[in-house]
mmCIF file with all atom_site columns, C-alpha atoms in Angstrom:
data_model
loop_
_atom_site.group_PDB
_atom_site.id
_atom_site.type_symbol
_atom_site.label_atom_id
_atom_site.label_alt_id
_atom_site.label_comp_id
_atom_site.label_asym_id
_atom_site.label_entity_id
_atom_site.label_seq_id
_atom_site.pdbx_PDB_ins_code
_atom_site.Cartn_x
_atom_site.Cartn_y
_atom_site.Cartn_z
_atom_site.occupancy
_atom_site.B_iso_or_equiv
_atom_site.pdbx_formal_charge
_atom_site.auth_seq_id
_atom_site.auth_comp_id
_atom_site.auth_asym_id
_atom_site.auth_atom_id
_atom_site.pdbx_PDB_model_num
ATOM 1   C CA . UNK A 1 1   ? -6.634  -8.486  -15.577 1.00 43.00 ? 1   UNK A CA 1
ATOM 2   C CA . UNK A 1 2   ? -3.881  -5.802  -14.832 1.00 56.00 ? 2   UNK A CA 1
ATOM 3   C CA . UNK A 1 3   ? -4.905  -2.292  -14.914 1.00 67.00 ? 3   UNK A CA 1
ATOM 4   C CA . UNK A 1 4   ? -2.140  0.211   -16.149 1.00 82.00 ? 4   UNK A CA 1
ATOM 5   C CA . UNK A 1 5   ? -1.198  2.718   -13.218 1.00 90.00 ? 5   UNK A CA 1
ATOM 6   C CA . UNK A 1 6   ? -2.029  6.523   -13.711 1.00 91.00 ? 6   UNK A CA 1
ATOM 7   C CA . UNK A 1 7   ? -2.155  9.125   -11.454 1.00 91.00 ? 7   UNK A CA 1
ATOM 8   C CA . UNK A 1 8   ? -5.926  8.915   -11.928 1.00 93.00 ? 8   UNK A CA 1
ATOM 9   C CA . UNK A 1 9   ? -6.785  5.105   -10.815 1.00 93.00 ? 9   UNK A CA 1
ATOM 10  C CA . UNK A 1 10  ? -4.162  5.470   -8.103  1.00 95.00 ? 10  UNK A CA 1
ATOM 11  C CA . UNK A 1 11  ? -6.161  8.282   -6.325  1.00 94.00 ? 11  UNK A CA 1
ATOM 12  C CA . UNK A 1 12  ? -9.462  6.298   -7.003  1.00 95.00 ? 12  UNK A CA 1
ATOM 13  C CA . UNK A 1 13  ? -7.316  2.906   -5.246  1.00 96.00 ? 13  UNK A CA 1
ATOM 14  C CA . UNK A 1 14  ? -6.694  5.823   -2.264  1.00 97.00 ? 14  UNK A CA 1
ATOM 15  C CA . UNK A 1 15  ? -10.306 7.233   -1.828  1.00 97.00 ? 15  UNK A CA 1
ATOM 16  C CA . UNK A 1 16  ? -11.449 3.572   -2.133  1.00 96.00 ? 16  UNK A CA 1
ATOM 17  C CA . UNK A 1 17  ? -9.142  2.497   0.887   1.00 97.00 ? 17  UNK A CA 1
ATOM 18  C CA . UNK A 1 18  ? -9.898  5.503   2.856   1.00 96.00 ? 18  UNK A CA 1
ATOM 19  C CA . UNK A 1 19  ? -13.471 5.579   2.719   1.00 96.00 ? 19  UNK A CA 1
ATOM 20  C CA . UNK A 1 20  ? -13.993 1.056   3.575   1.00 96.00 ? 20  UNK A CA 1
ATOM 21  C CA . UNK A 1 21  ? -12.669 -0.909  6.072   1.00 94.00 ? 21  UNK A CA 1
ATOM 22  C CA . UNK A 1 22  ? -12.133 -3.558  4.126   1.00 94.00 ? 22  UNK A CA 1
ATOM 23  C CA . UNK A 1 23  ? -8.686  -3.984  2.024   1.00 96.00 ? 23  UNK A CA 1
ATOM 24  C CA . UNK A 1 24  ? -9.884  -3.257  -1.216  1.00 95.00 ? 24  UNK A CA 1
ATOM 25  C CA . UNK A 1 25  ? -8.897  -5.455  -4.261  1.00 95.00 ? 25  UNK A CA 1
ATOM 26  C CA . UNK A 1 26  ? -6.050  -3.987  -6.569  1.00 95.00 ? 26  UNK A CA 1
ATOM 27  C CA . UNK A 1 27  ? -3.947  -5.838  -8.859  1.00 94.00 ? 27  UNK A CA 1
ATOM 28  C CA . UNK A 1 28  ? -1.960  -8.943  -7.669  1.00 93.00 ? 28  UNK A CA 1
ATOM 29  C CA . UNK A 1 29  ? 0.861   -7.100  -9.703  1.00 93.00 ? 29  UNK A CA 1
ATOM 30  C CA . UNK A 1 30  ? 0.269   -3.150  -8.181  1.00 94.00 ? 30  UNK A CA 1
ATOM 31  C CA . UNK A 1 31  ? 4.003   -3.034  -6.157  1.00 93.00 ? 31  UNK A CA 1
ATOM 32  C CA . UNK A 1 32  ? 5.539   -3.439  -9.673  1.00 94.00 ? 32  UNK A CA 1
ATOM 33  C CA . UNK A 1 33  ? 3.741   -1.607  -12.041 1.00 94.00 ? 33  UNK A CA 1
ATOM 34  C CA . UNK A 1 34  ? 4.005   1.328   -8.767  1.00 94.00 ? 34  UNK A CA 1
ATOM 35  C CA . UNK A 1 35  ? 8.132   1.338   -9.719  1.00 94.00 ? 35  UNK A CA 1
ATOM 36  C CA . UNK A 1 36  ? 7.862   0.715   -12.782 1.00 94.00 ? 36  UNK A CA 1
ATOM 37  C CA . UNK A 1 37  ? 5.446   4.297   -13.315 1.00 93.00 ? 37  UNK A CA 1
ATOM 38  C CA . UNK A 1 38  ? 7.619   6.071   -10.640 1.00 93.00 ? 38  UNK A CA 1
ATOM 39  C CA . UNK A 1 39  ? 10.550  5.138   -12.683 1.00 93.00 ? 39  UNK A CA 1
ATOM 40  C CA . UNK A 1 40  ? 8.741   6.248   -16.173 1.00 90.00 ? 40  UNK A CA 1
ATOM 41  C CA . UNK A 1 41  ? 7.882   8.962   -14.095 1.00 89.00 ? 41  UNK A CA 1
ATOM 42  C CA . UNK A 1 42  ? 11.515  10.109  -12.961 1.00 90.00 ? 42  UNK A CA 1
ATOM 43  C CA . UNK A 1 43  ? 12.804  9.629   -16.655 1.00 90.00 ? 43  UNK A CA 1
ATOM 44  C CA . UNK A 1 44  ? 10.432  12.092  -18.258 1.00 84.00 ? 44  UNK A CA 1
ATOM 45  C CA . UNK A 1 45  ? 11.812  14.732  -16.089 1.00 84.00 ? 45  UNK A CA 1
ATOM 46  C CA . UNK A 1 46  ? 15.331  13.614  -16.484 1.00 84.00 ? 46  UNK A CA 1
ATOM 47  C CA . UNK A 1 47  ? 14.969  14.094  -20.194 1.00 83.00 ? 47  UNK A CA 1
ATOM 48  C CA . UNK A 1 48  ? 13.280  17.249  -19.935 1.00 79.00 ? 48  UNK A CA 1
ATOM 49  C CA . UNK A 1 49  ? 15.720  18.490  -17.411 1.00 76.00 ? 49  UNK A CA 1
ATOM 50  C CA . UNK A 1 50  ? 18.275  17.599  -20.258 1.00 73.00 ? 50  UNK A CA 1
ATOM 51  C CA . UNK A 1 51  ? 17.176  19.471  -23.084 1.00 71.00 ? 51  UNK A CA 1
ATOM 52  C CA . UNK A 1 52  ? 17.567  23.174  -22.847 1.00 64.00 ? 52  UNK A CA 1
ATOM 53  C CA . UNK A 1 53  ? 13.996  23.985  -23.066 1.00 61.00 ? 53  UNK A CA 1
ATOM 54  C CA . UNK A 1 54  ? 11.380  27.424  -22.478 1.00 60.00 ? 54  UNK A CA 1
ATOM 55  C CA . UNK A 1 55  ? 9.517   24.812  -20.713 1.00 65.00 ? 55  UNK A CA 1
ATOM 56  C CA . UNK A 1 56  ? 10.984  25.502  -17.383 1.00 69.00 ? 56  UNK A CA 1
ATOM 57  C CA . UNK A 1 57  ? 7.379   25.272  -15.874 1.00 75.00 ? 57  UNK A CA 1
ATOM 58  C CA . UNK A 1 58  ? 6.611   22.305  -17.279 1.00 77.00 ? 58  UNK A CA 1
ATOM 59  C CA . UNK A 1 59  ? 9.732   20.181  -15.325 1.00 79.00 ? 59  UNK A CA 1
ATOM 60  C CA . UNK A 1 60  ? 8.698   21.852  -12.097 1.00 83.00 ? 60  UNK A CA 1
ATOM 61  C CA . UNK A 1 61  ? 5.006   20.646  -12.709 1.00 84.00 ? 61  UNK A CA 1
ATOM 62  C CA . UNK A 1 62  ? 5.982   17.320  -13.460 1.00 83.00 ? 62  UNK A CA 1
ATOM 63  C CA . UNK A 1 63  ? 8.015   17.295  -10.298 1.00 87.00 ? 63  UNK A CA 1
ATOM 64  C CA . UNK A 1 64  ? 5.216   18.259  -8.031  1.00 91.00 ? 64  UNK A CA 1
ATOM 65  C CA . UNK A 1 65  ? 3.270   15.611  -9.628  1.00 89.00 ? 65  UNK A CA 1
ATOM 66  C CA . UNK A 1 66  ? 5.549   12.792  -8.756  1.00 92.00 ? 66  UNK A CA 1
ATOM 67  C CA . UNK A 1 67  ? 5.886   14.296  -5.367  1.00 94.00 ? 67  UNK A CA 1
ATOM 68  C CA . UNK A 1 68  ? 2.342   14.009  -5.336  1.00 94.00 ? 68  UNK A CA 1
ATOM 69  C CA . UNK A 1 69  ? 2.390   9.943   -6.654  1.00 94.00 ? 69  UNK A CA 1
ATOM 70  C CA . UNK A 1 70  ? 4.815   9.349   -3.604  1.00 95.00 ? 70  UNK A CA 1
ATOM 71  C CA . UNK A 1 71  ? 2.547   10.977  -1.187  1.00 97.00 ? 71  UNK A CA 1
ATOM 72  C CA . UNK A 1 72  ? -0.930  8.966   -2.454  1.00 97.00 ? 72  UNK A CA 1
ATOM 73  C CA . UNK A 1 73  ? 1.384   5.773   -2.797  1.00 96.00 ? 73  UNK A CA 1
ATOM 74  C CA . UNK A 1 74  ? 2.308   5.866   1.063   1.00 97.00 ? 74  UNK A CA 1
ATOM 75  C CA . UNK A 1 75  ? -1.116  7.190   2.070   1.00 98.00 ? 75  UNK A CA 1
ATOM 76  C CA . UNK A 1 76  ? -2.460  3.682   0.176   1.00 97.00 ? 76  UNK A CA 1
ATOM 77  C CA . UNK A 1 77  ? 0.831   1.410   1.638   1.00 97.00 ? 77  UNK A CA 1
ATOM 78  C CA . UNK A 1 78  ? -0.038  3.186   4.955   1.00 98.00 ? 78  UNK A CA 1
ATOM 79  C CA . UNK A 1 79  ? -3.901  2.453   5.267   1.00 98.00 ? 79  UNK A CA 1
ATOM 80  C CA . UNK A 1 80  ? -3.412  -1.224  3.714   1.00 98.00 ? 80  UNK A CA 1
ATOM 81  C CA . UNK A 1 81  ? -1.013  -1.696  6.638   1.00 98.00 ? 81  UNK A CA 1
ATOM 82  C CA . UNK A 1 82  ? -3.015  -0.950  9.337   1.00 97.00 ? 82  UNK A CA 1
ATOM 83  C CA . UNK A 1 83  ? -6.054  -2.764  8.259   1.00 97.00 ? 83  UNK A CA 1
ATOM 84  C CA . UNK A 1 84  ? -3.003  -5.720  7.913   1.00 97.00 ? 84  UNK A CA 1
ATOM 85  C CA . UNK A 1 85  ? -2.703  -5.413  11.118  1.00 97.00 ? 85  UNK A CA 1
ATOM 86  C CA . UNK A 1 86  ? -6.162  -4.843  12.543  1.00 96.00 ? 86  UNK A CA 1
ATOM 87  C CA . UNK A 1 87  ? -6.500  -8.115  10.554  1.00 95.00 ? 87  UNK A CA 1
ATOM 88  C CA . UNK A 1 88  ? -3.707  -9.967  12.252  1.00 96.00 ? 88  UNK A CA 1
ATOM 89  C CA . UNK A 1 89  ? -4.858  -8.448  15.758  1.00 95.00 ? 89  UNK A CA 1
ATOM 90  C CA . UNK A 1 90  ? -8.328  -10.140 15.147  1.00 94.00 ? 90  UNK A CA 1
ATOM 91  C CA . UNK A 1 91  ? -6.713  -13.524 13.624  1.00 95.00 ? 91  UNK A CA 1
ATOM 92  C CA . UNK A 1 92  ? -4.624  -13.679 17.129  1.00 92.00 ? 92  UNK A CA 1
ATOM 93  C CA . UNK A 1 93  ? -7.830  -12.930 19.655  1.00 91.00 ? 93  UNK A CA 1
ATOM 94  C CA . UNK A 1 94  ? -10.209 -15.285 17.700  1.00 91.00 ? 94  UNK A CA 1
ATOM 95  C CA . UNK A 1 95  ? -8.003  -17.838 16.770  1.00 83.00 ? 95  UNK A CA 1
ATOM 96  C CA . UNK A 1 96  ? -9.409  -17.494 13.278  1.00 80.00 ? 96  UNK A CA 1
ATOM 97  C CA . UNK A 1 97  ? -7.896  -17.062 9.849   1.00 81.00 ? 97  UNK A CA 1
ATOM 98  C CA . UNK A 1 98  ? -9.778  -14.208 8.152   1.00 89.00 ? 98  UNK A CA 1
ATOM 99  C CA . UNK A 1 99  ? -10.299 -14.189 4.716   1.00 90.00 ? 99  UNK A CA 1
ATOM 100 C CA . UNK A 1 100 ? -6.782  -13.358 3.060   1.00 93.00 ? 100 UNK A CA 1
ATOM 101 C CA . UNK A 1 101 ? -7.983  -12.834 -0.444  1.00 94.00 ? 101 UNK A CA 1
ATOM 102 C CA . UNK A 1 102 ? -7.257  -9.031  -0.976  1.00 95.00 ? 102 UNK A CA 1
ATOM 103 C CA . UNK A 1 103 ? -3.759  -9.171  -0.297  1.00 96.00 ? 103 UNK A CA 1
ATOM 104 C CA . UNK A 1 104 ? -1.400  -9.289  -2.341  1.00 96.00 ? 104 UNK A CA 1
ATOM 105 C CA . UNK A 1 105 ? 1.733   -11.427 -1.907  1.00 95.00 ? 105 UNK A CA 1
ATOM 106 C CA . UNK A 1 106 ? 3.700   -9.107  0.285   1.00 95.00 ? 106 UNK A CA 1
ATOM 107 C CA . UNK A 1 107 ? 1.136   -8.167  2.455   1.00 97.00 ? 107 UNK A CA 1
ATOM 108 C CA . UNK A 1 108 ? 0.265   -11.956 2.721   1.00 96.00 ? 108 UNK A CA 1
ATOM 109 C CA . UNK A 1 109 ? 3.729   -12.460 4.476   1.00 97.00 ? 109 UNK A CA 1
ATOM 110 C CA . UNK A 1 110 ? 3.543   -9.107  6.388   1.00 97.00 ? 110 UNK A CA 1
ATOM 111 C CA . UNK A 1 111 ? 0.426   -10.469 7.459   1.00 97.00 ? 111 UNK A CA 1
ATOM 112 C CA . UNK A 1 112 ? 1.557   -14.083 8.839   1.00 96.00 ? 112 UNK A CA 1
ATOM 113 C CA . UNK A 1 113 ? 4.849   -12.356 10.443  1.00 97.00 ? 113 UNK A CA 1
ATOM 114 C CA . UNK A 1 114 ? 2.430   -10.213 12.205  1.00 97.00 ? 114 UNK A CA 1
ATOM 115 C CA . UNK A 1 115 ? 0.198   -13.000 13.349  1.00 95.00 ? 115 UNK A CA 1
ATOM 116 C CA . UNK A 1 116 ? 3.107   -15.196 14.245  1.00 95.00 ? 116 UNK A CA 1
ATOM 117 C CA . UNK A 1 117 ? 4.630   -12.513 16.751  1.00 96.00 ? 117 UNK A CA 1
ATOM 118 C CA . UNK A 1 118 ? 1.014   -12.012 17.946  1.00 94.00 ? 118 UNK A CA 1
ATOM 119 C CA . UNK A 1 119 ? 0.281   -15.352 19.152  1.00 92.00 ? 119 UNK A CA 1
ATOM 120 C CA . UNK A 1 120 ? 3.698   -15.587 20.249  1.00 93.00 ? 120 UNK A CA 1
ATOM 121 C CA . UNK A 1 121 ? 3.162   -12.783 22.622  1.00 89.00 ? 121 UNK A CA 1
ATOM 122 C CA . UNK A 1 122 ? -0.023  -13.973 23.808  1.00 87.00 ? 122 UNK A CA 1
ATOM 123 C CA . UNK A 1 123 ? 0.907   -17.442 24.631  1.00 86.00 ? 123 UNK A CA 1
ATOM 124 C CA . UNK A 1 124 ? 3.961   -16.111 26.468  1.00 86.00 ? 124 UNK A CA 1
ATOM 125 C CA . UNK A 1 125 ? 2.373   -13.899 28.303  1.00 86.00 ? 125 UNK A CA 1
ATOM 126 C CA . UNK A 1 126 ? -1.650  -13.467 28.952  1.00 81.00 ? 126 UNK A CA 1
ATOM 127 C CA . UNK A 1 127 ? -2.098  -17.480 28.745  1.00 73.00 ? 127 UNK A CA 1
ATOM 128 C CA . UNK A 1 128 ? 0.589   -17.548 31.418  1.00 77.00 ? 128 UNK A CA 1
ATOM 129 C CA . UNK A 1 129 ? -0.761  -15.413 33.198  1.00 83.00 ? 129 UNK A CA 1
ATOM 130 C CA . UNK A 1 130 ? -4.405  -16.647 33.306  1.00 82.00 ? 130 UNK A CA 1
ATOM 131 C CA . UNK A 1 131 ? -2.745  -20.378 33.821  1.00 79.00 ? 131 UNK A CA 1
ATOM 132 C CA . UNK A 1 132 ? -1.547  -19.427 36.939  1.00 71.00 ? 132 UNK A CA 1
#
């Protein structure tokens, strides 16, 4: 089911993130429908910014808000990631695929790039090492 992105359910996706270590499930779609409200977003000030309107306040409030989106949209990006790599971290030290099915499809390959270079490292250098 895809949920519709608002300012509202984005903050709840953020305090749900912060507050479990766990990656939380959002919508296999959320990356997209992110631009695609940014963009909405950016056009309803554009227009507003357009028309020669008493509403001055108004454009300036909608501006803070969508500084506001981009702010709670790299606070989410930026705790998914590091429990990505926490995840990867683990996957490489236990040789052991963790269960994979909150991410979504980017993270998925973020994920396996991360593991890759992990176990890369690891056989390169610490198995060497303990081989010898």
């Amino acid at each position: 089911m895809t949920a519709v992105i608002t300012y509202e359910n984005l903050y709840e996706i953020l305090r749900k993130e912060k507050y479990s270590p766990e990656l939380q499930v959002i919508d296999k779609s959320f990356y997209q429908q992110l631009i695609q409200y940014l963009e909405e977003k950016r056009a309803i000030i554009e227009s507003q910014k357009s028309k020669e309107s008493i509403f001055a306040g108004e454009i300036q409030k909608a501006q803070v808000q969508l500084d506001n989106l981009k702010k709670i949209i790299k606070e989410v990006y930026e705790r998914r990631e590091k429990k990505i790599v926490e995840l990867a971290l683990f996957a490489s030290k236990m040789r052991d695929k963790p269960d994979l099915n909150n991410l979504l499809t980017e993270e998925r390959l973020f994920f396996n790039h991360i593991l890759e270079v992990l176990n890369l490292y690891r056989k390169g250098v610490l198995n060497n090492i303990l081989a010898s």
